[in-house]
Coordinates of C-alpha atoms and ligand atoms in Angstrom, one line a residue:
M1 CA -3.6 -3.2 7.1
C2 CA -5.8 -5.2 9.5
G3 CA -5.3 -5.2 13.3
I4 CA -4.7 -8.1 15.7
V5 CA -5.2 -8.2 19.5
A6 CA -4.9 -11.2 21.7
Y7 CA -4.7 -11.6 25.5
I8 CA -3.8 -14.4 27.9
G9 CA -3.9 -13.8 31.7
D10 CA -6.3 -13.8 34.6
K11 CA -8.4 -10.7 33.7
P12 CA -11.6 -11.0 31.7
A13 CA -10.2 -10.9 28.2
L14 CA -13.2 -9.2 26.4
P15 CA -12.6 -5.6 27.6
V16 CA -8.9 -5.9 26.8
L17 CA -9.7 -7.1 23.3
I18 CA -12.4 -4.5 22.6
Q19 CA -10.2 -1.6 23.9
G20 CA -7.3 -3.0 21.8
L21 CA -9.5 -3.1 18.7
R22 CA -10.6 0.5 19.2
R23 CA -7.0 1.5 19.4
L24 CA -6.2 -0.4 16.2
E25 CA -9.3 0.8 14.3
Y26 CA -7.1 3.3 12.4
R27 CA -5.5 0.3 10.6
G28 CA -8.7 -1.2 9.2
Y29 CA -12.3 -0.7 9.7
D30 CA -14.7 -2.8 7.7
S31 CA -15.4 -5.6 10.1
A32 CA -14.3 -7.0 13.4
G33 CA -14.5 -10.0 15.6
V34 CA -13.4 -11.7 18.8
A35 CA -13.0 -15.3 20.0
L36 CA -12.7 -16.3 23.6
L37 CA -12.1 -19.5 25.4
N38 CA -15.1 -20.0 27.6
G39 CA -14.8 -23.2 29.6
D40 CA -13.9 -25.9 27.1
S41 CA -15.3 -24.2 24.0
I42 CA -14.5 -21.2 21.9
E43 CA -17.1 -18.4 21.7
R44 CA -16.9 -16.2 18.6
V45 CA -18.7 -13.0 17.8
R46 CA -18.2 -11.1 14.6
S47 CA -19.7 -8.0 13.0
V48 CA -19.5 -6.0 9.8
G49 CA -18.7 -2.3 10.3
K50 CA -17.1 -0.3 13.0
I51 CA -16.0 -1.7 16.4
D52 CA -19.2 -0.1 17.9
F53 CA -21.3 -2.6 16.0
L54 CA -19.3 -5.4 17.6
T55 CA -19.6 -3.9 21.1
D56 CA -23.4 -3.6 20.6
K57 CA -23.4 -7.3 19.6
V58 CA -21.5 -8.5 22.6
K59 CA -23.4 -6.3 25.1
T60 CA -26.3 -8.6 25.6
R61 CA -24.3 -11.8 26.1
P62 CA -20.6 -10.9 26.6
P63 CA -18.4 -13.9 25.9
A64 CA -16.5 -14.8 29.1
G65 CA -12.9 -16.1 29.4
T66 CA -9.4 -14.9 30.2
L67 CA -7.9 -15.9 26.9
G68 CA -8.9 -14.6 23.5
I69 CA -8.0 -13.2 20.1
A70 CA -9.5 -10.4 18.2
H71 CA -9.3 -8.7 14.8
T72 CA -10.3 -5.6 12.9
R73 CA -10.3 -6.2 9.2
W74 CA -9.4 -4.3 6.1
A75 CA -10.5 -6.7 3.4
T76 CA -8.0 -8.1 1.0
H77 CA -9.7 -11.4 -0.1
G78 CA -13.5 -11.6 -0.3
G79 CA -16.0 -8.9 0.3
V80 CA -17.0 -7.2 3.5
T81 CA -19.3 -9.7 5.1
E82 CA -19.6 -11.4 8.5
E83 CA -18.6 -14.7 7.1
N84 CA -15.3 -13.2 5.9
A85 CA -14.6 -11.4 9.2
H86 CA -12.0 -12.9 11.5
P87 CA -11.4 -14.9 13.7
H88 CA -11.8 -17.9 11.4
V89 CA -12.3 -21.4 12.8
A90 CA -11.4 -25.0 12.0
L91 CA -11.7 -28.4 13.7
D92 CA -15.4 -27.8 14.3
G93 CA -14.8 -24.5 16.0
K94 CA -12.1 -25.8 18.4
L95 CA -9.3 -23.9 16.6
A96 CA -9.5 -20.1 15.9
V97 CA -7.1 -17.9 13.9
V98 CA -6.7 -14.2 13.3
H99 CA -4.4 -13.2 10.5
N100 CA -2.9 -10.1 8.8
G101 CA -1.2 -10.3 5.5
I102 CA -1.9 -12.2 2.3
I103 CA -1.5 -16.0 1.7
E104 CA -0.6 -16.0 -2.0
N105 CA -1.0 -19.7 -2.6
Y106 CA -4.3 -20.0 -0.8
R107 CA -6.0 -21.3 -3.9
E108 CA -3.6 -24.2 -4.2
L109 CA -3.8 -24.9 -0.5
K110 CA -7.6 -24.9 -0.7
E111 CA -7.5 -27.5 -3.4
Q112 CA -5.3 -29.7 -1.2
L113 CA -7.7 -29.4 1.7
A114 CA -10.2 -31.8 0.1
G115 CA -13.3 -32.4 2.1
V116 CA -13.3 -29.1 4.0
N117 CA -16.4 -27.1 3.8
F118 CA -15.3 -23.5 3.5
V119 CA -17.7 -20.9 4.6
S120 CA -15.8 -17.7 3.6
Q121 CA -13.9 -16.5 0.6
T122 CA -10.8 -15.6 2.7
D123 CA -7.2 -16.8 2.6
T124 CA -7.3 -16.9 6.4
E125 CA -9.9 -19.6 6.6
V126 CA -7.7 -21.7 4.4
L127 CA -4.9 -21.1 6.8
A128 CA -7.0 -22.1 9.8
H129 CA -7.9 -25.4 8.1
L130 CA -4.3 -26.0 7.1
I131 CA -3.2 -25.6 10.7
G132 CA -6.1 -27.9 11.7
R133 CA -4.8 -30.6 9.2
H134 CA -1.4 -30.5 10.9
Y135 CA -2.8 -30.6 14.5
H136 CA -2.2 -33.8 16.4
G137 CA -2.2 -32.5 19.9
D138 CA 0.7 -30.1 19.6
L139 CA -0.5 -26.6 18.7
R140 CA 2.9 -25.0 18.1
S141 CA 4.0 -27.8 15.9
A142 CA 0.8 -27.6 13.9
V143 CA 1.4 -23.9 13.2
Q144 CA 5.0 -24.5 12.3
Q145 CA 4.2 -27.3 9.9
A146 CA 1.4 -25.5 8.3
L147 CA 3.4 -22.4 7.7
A148 CA 6.1 -24.4 5.9
H149 CA 3.5 -24.8 3.1
V150 CA 2.5 -21.2 3.0
R151 CA 3.7 -18.6 0.5
G152 CA 2.9 -15.0 1.3
T153 CA 2.9 -12.8 4.4
Y154 CA 1.4 -13.2 7.8
G155 CA 1.1 -12.0 11.3
L156 CA -1.1 -14.4 13.1
V157 CA -2.4 -15.7 16.4
V158 CA -3.9 -19.1 17.0
M159 CA -5.9 -20.6 19.9
H160 CA -7.3 -24.0 20.6
A161 CA -10.0 -25.1 22.9
D162 CA -7.9 -27.9 24.3
H163 CA -5.1 -25.6 25.2
P164 CA -6.4 -23.2 27.9
D165 CA -3.0 -21.8 28.7
Q166 CA -1.5 -21.3 25.2
L167 CA -1.5 -18.8 22.3
V168 CA 0.7 -19.4 19.3
A169 CA 1.8 -16.4 17.2
A170 CA 3.9 -16.2 14.1
R171 CA 5.2 -13.4 11.8
L172 CA 6.4 -13.1 8.2
G173 CA 6.2 -9.7 6.8
S174 CA 3.3 -8.5 8.9
P175 CA 4.3 -7.2 12.4
L176 CA 3.5 -8.7 15.8
V177 CA 4.4 -7.3 19.2
I178 CA 4.1 -9.1 22.5
G179 CA 3.6 -7.2 25.7
I180 CA 4.8 -8.7 28.9
G181 CA 2.8 -8.3 32.1
E182 CA 2.7 -10.0 35.5
G183 CA 1.3 -13.5 34.7
E184 CA -0.2 -12.2 31.5
H185 CA 0.7 -11.4 27.9
Y186 CA -0.7 -9.1 25.3
L187 CA -0.2 -9.6 21.6
A188 CA -1.0 -7.1 18.9
S189 CA -0.1 -6.0 15.4
D190 CA 1.5 -2.9 16.8
A191 CA 2.2 -1.5 20.3
T192 CA -0.9 0.7 20.5
P193 CA -3.2 -1.7 22.3
I194 CA -0.5 -2.9 24.6
L195 CA 0.7 0.5 25.9
P196 CA -2.0 1.0 28.6
Y197 CA -0.9 -2.2 30.3
T198 CA 2.9 -2.6 29.9
K199 CA 5.8 -0.9 28.2
K200 CA 7.9 -4.1 28.1
V201 CA 7.6 -5.7 24.7
V202 CA 9.2 -8.2 22.4
F203 CA 9.0 -7.6 18.6
L204 CA 8.7 -10.8 16.7
E205 CA 10.9 -11.0 13.6
D206 CA 10.1 -12.6 10.3
G207 CA 10.2 -16.4 10.4
E208 CA 9.6 -16.5 14.2
V209 CA 6.9 -18.3 16.1
A210 CA 6.0 -17.4 19.7
D211 CA 4.5 -19.9 22.2
V212 CA 2.8 -17.8 24.8
S213 CA 1.3 -18.9 28.1
R214 CA 0.3 -16.8 31.1
A215 CA 3.6 -17.3 32.8
A216 CA 6.1 -17.8 29.9
L217 CA 7.0 -16.6 26.5
E218 CA 9.2 -18.8 24.3
T219 CA 10.2 -18.0 20.7
F220 CA 11.3 -20.4 18.0
N221 CA 12.0 -20.5 14.3
L222 CA 10.0 -22.6 11.8
K223 CA 12.4 -25.5 12.4
D224 CA 11.5 -25.3 16.1
E225 CA 14.9 -24.1 17.2
T226 CA 14.8 -21.7 20.1
V227 CA 15.4 -18.1 19.3
A228 CA 16.5 -15.7 22.1
K229 CA 14.7 -12.4 22.2
H230 CA 15.5 -9.1 23.7
V231 CA 12.8 -7.4 25.8
E232 CA 12.5 -3.7 24.9
E233 CA 11.0 -0.8 26.8
I234 CA 9.0 1.5 24.7
D235 CA 8.1 5.0 25.7
W236 CA 5.8 6.1 22.9
D237 CA 2.6 7.8 23.7
Q238 CA -0.7 6.7 22.2
T239 CA -0.7 8.8 19.0
Q240 CA 2.9 8.1 18.3
A241 CA 2.1 4.4 18.6
E242 CA -0.7 4.6 16.0
K243 CA 1.8 6.2 13.7
Q244 CA 4.4 3.7 14.7
G245 CA 6.7 6.4 16.0
Y246 CA 6.3 8.7 12.9
P247 CA 5.1 12.2 13.7
H248 CA 2.5 12.1 10.9
F249 CA 0.6 9.5 9.0
M250 CA 1.9 11.0 5.7
L251 CA 5.5 10.4 6.7
K252 CA 4.7 6.9 7.9
E253 CA 2.9 6.2 4.6
I254 CA 5.8 7.5 2.6
F255 CA 8.1 5.2 4.5
D256 CA 5.6 2.3 4.1
Q257 CA 6.2 2.3 0.3
P258 CA 9.0 -0.3 0.0
T259 CA 6.8 -2.8 2.0
V260 CA 3.4 -2.1 0.4
F261 CA 5.0 -2.1 -3.0
Q262 CA 6.0 -5.7 -2.4
D263 CA 2.4 -6.4 -1.3
A264 CA 1.2 -5.0 -4.6
V265 CA 3.4 -7.0 -6.9
R266 CA 3.9 -10.2 -5.0
G267 CA 2.4 -13.2 -6.8
R268 CA 1.3 -11.0 -9.7
Y269 CA 4.0 -11.7 -12.2
D270 CA 5.7 -14.7 -13.8
L271 CA 9.5 -14.2 -14.1
T272 CA 9.9 -17.3 -16.3
E273 CA 7.5 -16.0 -18.9
G274 CA 8.5 -12.4 -18.3
T275 CA 4.9 -11.3 -17.9
G276 CA 2.4 -9.8 -15.5
R277 CA -0.1 -12.2 -14.1
L278 CA -3.1 -10.2 -13.0
G279 CA -6.1 -12.6 -13.0
G280 CA -8.5 -9.8 -12.1
I281 CA -8.5 -8.4 -15.7
N282 CA -11.2 -10.9 -16.5
L283 CA -10.5 -11.1 -20.2
T284 CA -9.5 -14.0 -22.3
E285 CA -6.2 -13.7 -24.2
E286 CA -8.3 -13.4 -27.4
E287 CA -10.2 -10.5 -25.9
M288 CA -7.0 -8.9 -24.7
R289 CA -5.6 -9.0 -28.2
R290 CA -8.7 -7.4 -29.6
I291 CA -8.4 -4.3 -27.4
N292 CA -7.2 -1.5 -29.6
R293 CA -7.3 1.4 -27.2
V294 CA -6.9 2.1 -23.5
V295 CA -8.4 5.0 -21.5
F296 CA -7.5 5.7 -17.9
I297 CA -10.0 7.7 -15.9
A298 CA -9.1 9.1 -12.5
C299 CA -8.8 12.3 -10.5
G300 CA -5.9 14.1 -8.8
T301 CA -2.9 12.0 -7.8
A302 CA -4.5 8.9 -9.3
S303 CA -4.7 10.7 -12.7
Y304 CA -0.9 11.4 -12.5
A305 CA -0.3 7.7 -11.8
A306 CA -2.6 7.0 -14.8
M307 CA -0.3 9.1 -17.0
I308 CA 2.5 6.7 -16.3
G309 CA 0.1 3.9 -17.2
K310 CA -0.4 5.6 -20.6
Y311 CA 3.3 5.8 -21.3
A312 CA 3.7 2.1 -20.3
F313 CA 0.8 1.0 -22.5
E314 CA 2.1 2.9 -25.5
R315 CA 5.6 1.7 -25.1
L316 CA 5.0 -2.0 -24.2
V317 CA 1.7 -2.7 -25.9
G318 CA 1.9 -0.3 -28.9
I319 CA -1.7 0.8 -28.8
P320 CA -3.1 4.3 -28.2
A321 CA -3.6 5.1 -24.5
E322 CA -5.0 8.2 -23.0
V323 CA -5.8 9.7 -19.6
D324 CA -9.0 11.5 -19.0
V325 CA -9.7 13.4 -15.8
A326 CA -12.9 11.7 -14.6
S327 CA -14.8 15.0 -14.1
E328 CA -14.2 15.8 -17.8
F329 CA -14.8 12.3 -19.2
R330 CA -18.2 12.0 -17.7
Y331 CA -19.6 15.0 -19.5
R332 CA -17.6 14.9 -22.7
D333 CA -19.6 12.3 -24.6
P334 CA -16.4 10.2 -24.8
V335 CA -15.8 8.0 -27.7
V336 CA -15.3 4.4 -26.5
D337 CA -16.5 1.1 -27.9
D338 CA -16.3 -2.6 -27.4
R339 CA -12.6 -2.6 -28.3
T340 CA -11.7 0.0 -25.7
L341 CA -10.4 -1.0 -22.3
V342 CA -11.2 1.6 -19.6
F343 CA -9.3 1.5 -16.3
A344 CA -10.8 3.4 -13.4
I345 CA -8.1 4.3 -10.9
S346 CA -8.9 5.3 -7.4
Q347 CA -7.5 4.9 -3.9
S348 CA -10.8 5.2 -2.1
G349 CA -12.9 3.6 -4.8
E350 CA -15.6 6.1 -3.9
T351 CA -14.6 9.3 -5.8
A352 CA -17.9 10.5 -7.3
D353 CA -16.5 11.7 -10.6
T354 CA -14.6 8.5 -11.2
L355 CA -17.6 6.5 -10.4
A356 CA -19.8 8.5 -12.7
A357 CA -17.2 8.1 -15.5
V358 CA -17.2 4.3 -14.9
R359 CA -20.9 4.2 -15.4
E360 CA -20.6 6.3 -18.5
A361 CA -18.0 4.1 -20.0
K362 CA -20.0 1.0 -19.2
R363 CA -23.1 2.5 -20.8
K364 CA -21.0 3.1 -24.0
G365 CA -20.0 -0.6 -24.1
A366 CA -16.3 -0.4 -23.1
F367 CA -14.6 -3.0 -21.0
V368 CA -14.3 -1.3 -17.6
R369 CA -11.8 -2.5 -15.0
G370 CA -10.8 -1.0 -11.6
I371 CA -7.4 -0.4 -10.1
V372 CA -8.5 0.4 -6.5
N373 CA -7.2 0.3 -3.0
V374 CA -10.3 0.0 -0.8
V375 CA -11.7 -3.5 -1.1
G376 CA -15.4 -3.7 -1.6
S377 CA -15.6 0.0 -2.4
T378 CA -18.2 1.1 -5.0
I379 CA -15.8 1.4 -7.9
A380 CA -14.4 -2.0 -7.1
R381 CA -17.9 -3.4 -7.1
E382 CA -19.2 -1.6 -10.2
T383 CA -16.3 -2.5 -12.5
D384 CA -16.3 -5.9 -14.1
G385 CA -12.9 -6.9 -12.7
G386 CA -9.6 -5.3 -12.0
T387 CA -7.0 -5.4 -9.3
Y388 CA -6.6 -4.2 -5.7
I389 CA -3.4 -2.4 -5.2
H390 CA -2.9 -3.6 -1.6
A391 CA -1.5 -0.3 -0.3
G392 CA -3.3 -0.7 3.1
P393 CA -5.3 2.1 4.7
E394 CA -4.0 5.4 3.6
L395 CA -5.0 7.9 6.3
A396 CA -3.1 11.1 5.4
V397 CA -5.2 13.1 3.0
A398 CA -2.3 13.5 0.6
S399 CA -1.9 10.3 -1.3
T400 CA 1.6 8.7 -1.4
K401 CA 1.8 5.0 -1.1
A402 CA -1.4 4.4 -3.1
Y403 CA 0.1 6.3 -6.0
T404 CA 3.2 4.1 -6.1
N405 CA 1.1 1.0 -6.0
M406 CA -1.2 2.2 -8.7
V407 CA 1.9 2.7 -10.9
A408 CA 3.2 -0.7 -10.1
I409 CA -0.1 -2.4 -11.1
M410 CA -0.4 -0.4 -14.3
L411 CA 3.2 -1.4 -15.2
L412 CA 2.3 -5.1 -14.7
Y413 CA -0.9 -4.7 -16.8
A414 CA 1.1 -3.1 -19.6
L415 CA 3.6 -5.9 -19.5
Q416 CA 0.8 -8.6 -19.4
F417 CA -0.8 -7.0 -22.5
G418 CA 2.6 -6.3 -24.1
R419 CA 3.7 -9.9 -23.9
L420 CA 0.7 -10.8 -26.0
R421 CA 1.9 -8.4 -28.7
R422 CA 5.4 -7.0 -29.0
V423 CA 7.4 -7.5 -25.8
S424 CA 9.9 -10.3 -25.9
I425 CA 10.4 -12.7 -23.0
A426 CA 13.9 -11.2 -22.4
T427 CA 12.5 -7.6 -22.2
G428 CA 9.8 -8.8 -19.9
Q429 CA 12.2 -10.6 -17.6
R430 CA 14.5 -7.5 -17.5
L431 CA 11.6 -5.3 -16.5
L432 CA 10.5 -7.7 -13.8
S433 CA 14.0 -8.1 -12.4
A434 CA 14.3 -4.3 -12.3
L435 CA 10.9 -4.2 -10.5
R436 CA 12.1 -6.6 -7.9
E437 CA 15.0 -4.2 -7.0
I438 CA 12.6 -1.3 -6.5
P439 CA 12.0 -1.7 -2.7
E440 CA 15.7 -1.6 -1.9
K441 CA 16.2 1.4 -4.1
M442 CA 13.2 3.2 -2.5
K443 CA 14.9 2.6 0.9
A444 CA 18.1 4.3 -0.4
I445 CA 16.0 7.4 -1.2
L446 CA 14.1 7.4 2.1
A447 CA 17.4 7.3 3.9
Q448 CA 18.0 10.9 2.5
S449 CA 14.9 12.2 4.3
D450 CA 17.0 14.5 6.6
E451 CA 18.9 15.9 3.7
I452 CA 15.7 16.6 1.9
R453 CA 14.3 18.3 5.0
S454 CA 17.2 20.7 5.1
M455 CA 16.5 21.6 1.4
A456 CA 12.8 22.1 2.1
E457 CA 13.6 24.4 5.0
E458 CA 15.8 26.4 2.8
Y459 CA 13.1 26.8 0.1
I460 CA 9.9 27.5 2.1
R461 CA 10.6 31.3 2.0
H462 CA 9.5 31.2 -1.7
R463 CA 5.9 31.6 -2.5
D464 CA 6.0 29.8 -5.9
M465 CA 7.8 26.9 -7.4
L466 CA 8.0 25.3 -10.8
F467 CA 8.3 21.6 -11.3
L468 CA 9.8 20.3 -14.6
G469 CA 10.1 16.8 -16.0
R470 CA 10.0 15.2 -19.5
G471 CA 8.6 12.0 -20.8
I472 CA 7.8 9.5 -18.0
N473 CA 9.0 12.1 -15.5
Y474 CA 6.5 14.8 -16.6
P475 CA 3.7 13.1 -14.5
V476 CA 6.2 12.9 -11.7
A477 CA 6.6 16.7 -11.8
L478 CA 2.8 17.1 -11.8
E479 CA 2.5 14.8 -8.8
G480 CA 5.4 16.7 -7.0
S481 CA 3.8 20.0 -7.6
L482 CA 0.3 18.7 -6.4
K483 CA 1.9 17.4 -3.2
L484 CA 3.6 20.6 -2.5
K485 CA 0.6 22.9 -3.0
E486 CA -1.9 20.7 -1.3
I487 CA -0.1 20.4 2.0
S488 CA 2.2 23.4 2.2
Y489 CA 0.0 25.9 0.3
I490 CA 3.1 27.0 -1.6
H491 CA 2.0 27.8 -5.1
A492 CA 3.5 25.2 -7.5
E493 CA 2.9 24.2 -11.0
A494 CA 4.4 21.6 -13.3
Y495 CA 5.4 21.8 -17.0
P496 CA 7.0 19.4 -19.4
G497 CA 10.6 20.8 -19.7
G498 CA 10.2 21.4 -23.4
E499 CA 7.1 23.5 -23.0
M500 CA 8.7 26.0 -20.6
K501 CA 9.9 28.4 -23.2
H502 CA 6.3 28.7 -24.5
G503 CA 5.3 30.8 -21.6
P504 CA 6.2 29.8 -18.1
I505 CA 9.8 30.9 -18.5
A506 CA 8.5 34.4 -18.0
L507 CA 7.9 33.6 -14.4
L508 CA 11.5 32.6 -13.6
S509 CA 13.6 34.8 -11.4
P510 CA 15.8 34.3 -8.3
D511 CA 12.6 34.2 -6.3
F512 CA 11.0 31.5 -8.4
P513 CA 12.9 28.2 -7.9
V514 CA 12.7 25.1 -10.0
M515 CA 12.5 21.5 -9.0
A516 CA 13.6 19.4 -12.0
I517 CA 13.9 15.7 -12.7
M518 CA 16.9 15.0 -14.8
T519 CA 17.6 11.3 -14.4
R520 CA 19.6 9.4 -17.0
N521 CA 17.2 8.3 -19.7
Q522 CA 16.6 9.0 -23.3
L523 CA 15.6 12.6 -22.7
Y524 CA 18.5 13.4 -20.4
D525 CA 20.3 15.8 -22.8
K526 CA 17.0 17.6 -23.6
M527 CA 16.3 18.1 -19.9
R528 CA 19.8 19.3 -19.3
S529 CA 19.4 22.0 -21.9
N530 CA 16.1 23.1 -20.3
I531 CA 17.9 23.4 -16.9
E532 CA 20.6 25.5 -18.5
E533 CA 17.8 27.8 -19.8
V534 CA 16.4 28.0 -16.2
R535 CA 19.7 28.9 -14.8
A536 CA 20.3 31.6 -17.4
R537 CA 17.3 33.4 -15.8
G538 CA 18.8 33.3 -12.4
A539 CA 16.4 30.8 -10.9
R540 CA 17.6 28.4 -8.3
V541 CA 17.4 24.7 -9.2
I542 CA 16.9 21.6 -7.1
L543 CA 17.7 18.5 -9.2
I544 CA 16.6 14.9 -9.0
A545 CA 19.5 13.1 -10.7
T546 CA 20.9 9.6 -11.1
V547 CA 23.5 8.4 -8.6
G548 CA 26.9 8.8 -10.2
D549 CA 25.9 11.8 -12.4
D550 CA 28.5 14.2 -11.0
R551 CA 28.1 16.7 -13.7
A552 CA 24.5 17.3 -12.6
R553 CA 25.9 19.0 -9.4
E554 CA 27.4 21.7 -11.6
I555 CA 24.0 22.9 -12.8
S556 CA 22.1 22.6 -9.5
D557 CA 21.9 24.5 -6.2
R558 CA 20.7 21.4 -4.3
I559 CA 20.6 17.8 -5.6
V560 CA 19.0 14.5 -4.6
Y561 CA 20.5 11.4 -6.1
V562 CA 18.3 8.5 -6.9
P563 CA 19.4 5.0 -7.9
E564 CA 19.3 4.1 -11.6
T565 CA 16.5 1.9 -12.9
M566 CA 14.7 1.1 -16.2
E567 CA 13.2 4.3 -17.6
L568 CA 9.6 3.0 -17.3
L569 CA 10.1 2.3 -13.6
E570 CA 11.7 5.7 -12.8
P571 CA 8.5 7.2 -11.4
L572 CA 8.4 4.6 -8.7
L573 CA 11.6 6.1 -7.3
N574 CA 11.7 9.7 -8.6
T575 CA 8.4 10.7 -6.9
I576 CA 9.6 9.8 -3.4
P577 CA 12.0 12.8 -3.0
L578 CA 9.2 15.1 -4.1
Q579 CA 6.8 13.5 -1.5
L580 CA 9.4 14.1 1.2
F581 CA 10.1 17.6 0.0
A582 CA 6.4 18.5 0.2
Y583 CA 6.1 16.8 3.6
H584 CA 9.1 18.6 5.2
A585 CA 8.1 21.9 3.7
A586 CA 4.6 21.7 5.2
V587 CA 6.0 20.7 8.6
A588 CA 8.5 23.5 8.5
L589 CA 5.6 25.9 7.7
G590 CA 3.6 24.5 10.6
K591 CA 0.8 23.2 8.5
D592 CA -1.6 20.5 9.4
V593 CA 0.1 17.9 7.2
D594 CA -2.3 15.0 7.5
R595 CA -5.4 17.2 7.2
P596 CA -4.8 20.1 4.9
R597 CA -7.4 22.8 4.7
N598 CA -10.4 22.4 2.4
L599 CA -9.5 18.9 1.4
A600 CA -11.2 15.5 2.1
K601 CA -9.7 12.1 1.8
S602 CA -12.6 10.6 -0.1
V603 CA -14.3 13.0 -2.5
T604 CA -17.8 11.5 -2.7
V605 CA -19.5 14.6 -4.1
E606 CA -19.2 16.0 -7.5
Ligands
F6R721 C1 -3.9 14.1 -3.7 C2 -5.0 13.3 -3.5 C3 -6.2 13.5 -4.4 C4 -6.8 12.1 -4.8 C5 -8.0 12.3 -5.7 C6 -8.6 10.9 -6.1 O1 -2.9 13.8 -2.8 O2 -5.1 12.4 -2.7 O3 -5.8 14.2 -5.6 O4 -5.8 11.4 -5.6 O5 -9.0 12.9 -4.9 O6 -8.9 10.1 -5.1 P1 -9.1 8.6 -5.2 O7 -7.8 8.0 -5.6 O8 -9.6 8.1 -3.9 O9 -10.1 8.4 -6.3

């Protein structure tokens, strides 16, 4: 998400920090800042916008010093303002912190920090003051003690004006790399800013704290026991480093899914009560019970994620739910009223049609809430509440990890509403327990990437492909076909399995293969019959089936096995092989995977 750079050595720190921020700008880009130790005080400069704005600001009076920390922000808490930009300070500006990740219990911690005058809305400022509270002359110990009270994720670096030869870094869930130079150290949230200076690095692991001086690097756990670290040599070039070794952003983002899924759901459910806990809905329980219809508005991939929301609301809440493509909704004179809840779903938060649909729904008196990735985006600001999906910057044009996180948030919303109506505590708990198992199950699918590549390579000679799914897997088929066509330019379409015999079956032939999702759920037998129909026409079949379903192999030419989960959660898993299939097909065809022709990441025009 955000990017951290820090330096301690004998060179002027500012150019190292600014260069480093530029190299990290791909991670987050809404504001940036630096803090340097100049004599016995910390000088801090921050700016909203690109790194260029920060460089303009430091040009006239560049902060001096050979020790400093820097940050480029991608907002998670609080809007995009200079006050919210990092570094954050405590102890009257003597202690400065940069932080990536999310402190889940920052509200509770804030309440405990009585007497502190907070100047930002960020969780990081709370963390800075918490470390300040524990500081009694020993910086490392203050960080360790403070972190013992923190719930959430962090990669952080701390400096203190009274410690001119010390930086303290810590990691839990948010990466930190330390580069080792001659009498100097570089710290960063990935290796990109470090590569021009040294290839020797140490990767901090979760729960580790690094105490870094010019001459030495020591690592500890939170109990202050020494941890021995292995120094590694990395040989990535610059672009590889930005992609953390992946050849394309799309593949990196597909592989990000287990991690960012956890970022989406963490702290947003209550296992004891078996319910979702999304405060952003901004409705009282009474208002939630009064809602008698839900309308999802979105475009493209977000609209397919929305279809899963529709199934979830119908099943768990028992009220009518529908999905409207935003470009249609805005001109259709939609029927909504003050008992309708409209969810606008968007990765960028800037899609012109979705925004226009938001305005239309508000005009008609509906409750309008956002499910958005980019913090502070227009849709996030114009909706009267909602939830950020915390997928981090999505740089490949084809959406992958944002889709998964949108689905996760809609499932939690459906559960939260459902628990006020017909879902029992036991059902809620079962769903949440299954949700917690998703990241490991995603990893089991990602581990089959090479196998899926060989399938894709075998199928790219076809010019057309049909995707089939039923029930909750119909939107998965739609998403799989969109992924394939938009990056590989293979023509693909998706149909509900039962609809095939009403027309598309005419297309089938040995040259027109079918990708079908036939996982074990209530429609398994129906789907199986549809696949038999496909095979009777001589078409080749790739199946997505449940682990252990050996009979599925008999009716497929190629098969990908996915772990079993509750039916409502299946799209969180079943979409991943389709993302990988599209990715590998596009690579094998030599297409520009991250920037497919004619497409833009953020469609801000109608
Ligand atoms: C497909 C894709 C697009 C977007 C659509 C909506 O991979 O990325 O279909 O999903 O343009 O964009 P957002 O979610 O930014 O509103």
